[in-house]
Amino acid sequence: DIQMTQSPSSMSASLGDRVTITCQASQDIGNNLIWFQQKPGKSPRRMIYYATNLANGVPSRFSGSRSGSDYSLTIISLESEDMADYHCLQYKQYPLTFGSGTKLEIK
Amino acid sequence: QVTLKESGPGILQPSQTLSLTCTFSGFSLSTYGMGVGWIRQPSGKGLEWLANIWWDDDKYYNPSLKNRLTISKDTSNNQAFLKITNVDTADTATYYCARIGGGIPTNFDYWGQGVMVTVSS
């Protein structure tokens, strides 16, 4: 199985900060990675698909990037509505696997 | 407009079979490349992929649940189903279905609201 090591597990940042969350894949997944945002009591919302593509309706302060086996979600200027859990998902190979999640809090 | 909605029993006892239904609209499971996936999330924990079913009836399961999962579909009625046999308290979770496939831009783009399932004696 492909392991997705997500970091950090939690973080606290101030409004306007640049925030980066990373998932490291244990095997090559190409760009077959999705980032989700999940707010309390809500379903996951797809933010980034195919590693670097912004999903419809997602603010442009969000971006996805890849460096080797490391995949990152970056928020360039944190807003209060960005407080949420973030999850990565690889779909290169079955079984599909999620990262363990990052809880993003606002200071 | 794409929508999905999960339904299930709410509560069941250990060793019973959990039957979940995903009723969707705005796409068809008879369309080439389209599929539905099931994902679950215990309260306060991460997401776990369970199974996918595709337009051609191809099916994939998470081996961590061994042979307890069965996914199926009713294309005519726009529904997908998931059964989990011999449930245990560890199966207590919110269960989601999501649209998958249809090309890279639509993969996992829409999710249902989730249905909470509690396994308790």
Coordinates of C-alpha atoms in Angstrom, one line a residue:
Chain A
D1 CA 0.0 0.0 0.0
I2 CA 1.1 3.6 -0.6
Q3 CA 1.6 5.5 2.6
M4 CA 0.8 9.2 2.7
T5 CA 2.7 10.9 5.5
Q6 CA 1.0 14.2 6.2
S7 CA 2.5 17.0 8.3
P8 CA 2.0 18.7 10.5
S9 CA -0.8 17.0 12.3
S10 CA -1.9 20.3 13.7
M11 CA -0.9 23.9 13.5
S12 CA -1.9 27.3 14.6
A13 CA -1.3 30.4 12.4
S14 CA -2.3 34.1 12.3
L15 CA -4.5 35.8 9.8
G16 CA -2.5 36.8 6.8
D17 CA 0.2 34.1 7.4
R18 CA 1.4 31.8 4.7
V19 CA 0.6 28.2 5.6
T20 CA 2.0 25.0 4.0
I21 CA 0.8 21.5 4.6
T22 CA 2.7 18.5 3.1
C23 CA 2.0 15.0 2.2
Q24 CA 4.9 12.7 1.4
A25 CA 4.1 9.6 -0.7
S26 CA 5.9 6.3 0.0
Q27 CA 5.9 5.4 -3.7
D28 CA 5.5 7.3 -7.0
I29 CA 2.0 8.6 -7.4
G30 CA 2.6 10.9 -10.3
N31 CA 0.3 13.8 -9.8
N32 CA -2.6 11.6 -8.7
L33 CA -3.3 13.5 -5.5
I34 CA -6.2 15.5 -4.2
W35 CA -6.4 18.0 -1.3
F36 CA -9.6 18.3 0.7
Q37 CA -10.8 20.8 3.2
Q38 CA -13.2 19.7 5.9
K39 CA -15.0 21.9 8.4
P40 CA -16.6 20.5 11.5
G41 CA -19.7 18.5 10.8
K42 CA -19.3 18.9 7.1
S43 CA -18.3 16.7 4.2
P44 CA -14.8 17.0 2.7
R45 CA -14.6 19.7 0.0
R46 CA -12.1 19.2 -2.9
M47 CA -9.7 22.1 -3.1
I48 CA -6.9 20.9 -5.3
Y49 CA -6.9 18.1 -7.9
Y50 CA -4.2 16.4 -9.8
A51 CA -1.7 17.9 -7.3
T52 CA -1.7 21.4 -8.7
N53 CA -5.1 22.3 -10.1
L54 CA -7.4 24.6 -8.3
A55 CA -11.0 23.2 -8.0
N56 CA -14.0 25.2 -9.1
G57 CA -14.9 28.0 -6.7
V58 CA -11.8 27.6 -4.5
P59 CA -10.1 31.0 -3.7
S60 CA -6.9 31.7 -5.5
R61 CA -5.0 32.0 -2.2
F62 CA -4.9 28.2 -2.2
S63 CA -2.4 26.4 -4.4
G64 CA -0.9 22.9 -4.7
S65 CA 2.6 22.0 -5.7
R66 CA 4.9 19.0 -6.0
S67 CA 8.6 18.4 -5.3
G68 CA 9.5 14.8 -6.0
S69 CA 7.4 12.7 -3.6
D70 CA 6.4 15.7 -1.5
Y71 CA 3.0 17.3 -2.2
S72 CA 2.1 20.6 -0.6
L73 CA -1.0 22.7 -0.1
T74 CA -0.2 26.3 0.5
I75 CA -2.5 29.1 1.6
I76 CA -0.7 32.4 0.8
S77 CA -2.7 34.6 3.1
L78 CA -4.6 32.9 5.8
E79 CA -8.2 33.9 6.4
S80 CA -10.5 33.0 9.3
E81 CA -12.7 30.9 7.0
D82 CA -9.7 28.6 6.3
M83 CA -9.8 27.1 9.8
A84 CA -10.5 23.5 9.0
D85 CA -9.0 20.0 8.7
Y86 CA -7.1 19.3 5.5
H87 CA -6.6 15.8 4.0
C88 CA -4.6 14.5 1.1
L89 CA -5.7 11.5 -1.0
Q90 CA -3.6 9.5 -3.4
Y91 CA -5.5 7.6 -6.2
K92 CA -2.6 6.3 -8.2
Q93 CA -3.0 2.8 -6.8
Y94 CA -5.4 0.7 -4.9
P95 CA -6.1 0.8 -2.1
L96 CA -6.6 4.5 -2.2
T97 CA -5.0 6.1 0.9
F98 CA -5.5 9.3 2.7
G99 CA -3.0 11.3 4.8
S100 CA -3.7 11.4 8.5
G101 CA -5.0 15.0 8.3
T102 CA -3.9 18.4 9.5
K103 CA -5.9 20.5 11.9
L104 CA -5.4 24.2 11.1
E105 CA -6.4 26.6 13.8
I106 CA -6.3 30.4 13.8
K107 CA -4.2 32.1 16.5
Chain B
Q1 CA -26.4 19.9 -10.6
V2 CA -24.7 16.9 -9.0
T3 CA -26.0 15.7 -5.6
L4 CA -25.4 12.6 -3.5
K5 CA -27.1 11.5 -0.4
E6 CA -26.3 8.6 1.9
S7 CA -28.8 6.6 3.9
G8 CA -28.4 3.9 6.4
P9 CA -29.8 2.3 9.6
G10 CA -28.3 4.7 12.1
I11 CA -27.7 2.1 14.7
L12 CA -27.1 -1.6 14.6
Q13 CA -25.7 -4.3 16.8
P14 CA -22.3 -6.1 16.6
S15 CA -22.2 -9.0 14.1
Q16 CA -25.0 -7.5 12.0
T17 CA -24.7 -6.4 8.4
L18 CA -24.6 -2.7 7.6
S19 CA -26.4 -1.7 4.4
L20 CA -25.8 1.7 3.0
T21 CA -27.4 3.4 0.0
C22 CA -26.1 6.4 -2.0
T23 CA -28.7 8.1 -4.1
F24 CA -27.4 10.5 -6.6
S25 CA -28.4 12.8 -9.4
G26 CA -26.7 14.9 -12.0
F27 CA -24.7 12.1 -13.4
S28 CA -25.1 8.5 -14.4
L29 CA -23.3 5.3 -13.6
S30 CA -23.9 4.2 -17.1
T31 CA -21.6 6.9 -18.4
Y32 CA -18.2 5.8 -19.5
G33 CA -15.5 6.5 -16.9
M34 CA -17.9 7.4 -14.1
G35 CA -18.0 5.8 -10.6
V36 CA -19.0 6.1 -7.0
G37 CA -16.7 5.7 -4.0
W38 CA -17.4 5.0 -0.3
I39 CA -15.3 6.6 2.4
R40 CA -15.8 6.6 6.2
Q41 CA -14.6 8.7 9.1
P42 CA -14.8 7.7 12.8
S43 CA -15.6 10.7 14.9
G44 CA -12.5 12.9 15.4
K45 CA -10.4 10.7 13.2
G46 CA -9.2 10.7 9.6
L47 CA -10.7 9.5 6.3
E48 CA -10.6 5.9 5.2
W49 CA -11.4 4.8 1.7
L50 CA -13.6 1.7 1.5
A51 CA -14.6 0.8 -2.0
N52 CA -15.2 2.1 -5.6
I53 CA -17.6 0.9 -8.2
W54 CA -17.3 1.9 -11.9
W55 CA -19.6 2.3 -14.8
D56 CA -18.6 -1.0 -16.2
D57 CA -19.3 -2.7 -12.8
D58 CA -15.6 -3.0 -12.0
K59 CA -15.1 -3.0 -8.2
Y60 CA -12.3 -2.3 -5.8
Y61 CA -12.1 -2.8 -2.1
N62 CA -9.9 -1.8 0.8
P63 CA -8.2 -5.1 1.8
S64 CA -7.9 -3.9 5.4
L65 CA -11.6 -4.8 5.7
K66 CA -10.8 -8.2 4.3
N67 CA -13.9 -9.8 2.7
R68 CA -16.5 -7.9 4.6
L69 CA -17.3 -5.3 1.9
T70 CA -19.7 -5.6 -1.0
I71 CA -20.3 -2.7 -3.4
S72 CA -23.0 -2.7 -6.0
K73 CA -25.1 -0.3 -8.1
D74 CA -28.6 0.2 -9.6
T75 CA -27.9 2.3 -12.7
S76 CA -31.6 2.7 -13.5
N77 CA -32.4 4.2 -10.1
N78 CA -29.1 6.2 -9.7
Q79 CA -28.1 4.4 -6.6
A80 CA -24.9 2.7 -5.3
F81 CA -24.8 0.4 -2.3
L82 CA -22.3 -0.8 0.3
K83 CA -22.7 -3.7 2.6
I84 CA -20.4 -4.4 5.5
T85 CA -20.8 -7.7 7.2
N86 CA -20.1 -8.7 10.8
V87 CA -19.9 -5.1 12.1
D88 CA -18.0 -4.2 15.2
T89 CA -17.8 -1.1 17.3
A90 CA -14.8 -0.1 15.2
D91 CA -17.2 0.4 12.3
T92 CA -18.9 3.3 14.1
A93 CA -18.3 6.2 11.8
T94 CA -19.8 8.7 9.4
Y95 CA -20.0 7.1 5.9
Y96 CA -19.7 9.2 2.8
C97 CA -20.2 8.5 -0.9
A98 CA -18.6 10.6 -3.6
R99 CA -18.6 10.9 -7.3
I100 CA -15.4 9.6 -8.8
G101 CA -13.8 9.3 -12.2
G102 CA -15.3 11.0 -15.3
G103 CA -11.9 12.4 -16.0
I104 CA -9.3 14.1 -13.8
P105 CA -11.3 17.3 -13.2
T106 CA -14.3 15.5 -11.8
N107 CA -12.7 12.9 -9.6
F108 CA -14.0 13.1 -6.0
D109 CA -15.5 16.4 -6.8
Y110 CA -18.9 15.9 -5.1
W111 CA -19.6 14.2 -1.8
G112 CA -22.8 13.4 0.1
Q113 CA -23.6 14.9 3.4
G114 CA -22.6 11.7 5.2
V115 CA -24.6 9.3 7.3
M116 CA -23.7 8.5 10.9
V117 CA -23.7 4.8 11.8
T118 CA -23.3 3.6 15.4
V119 CA -22.5 0.0 16.2
S120 CA -23.5 -0.8 19.8
S121 CA -25.0 -3.6 21.8

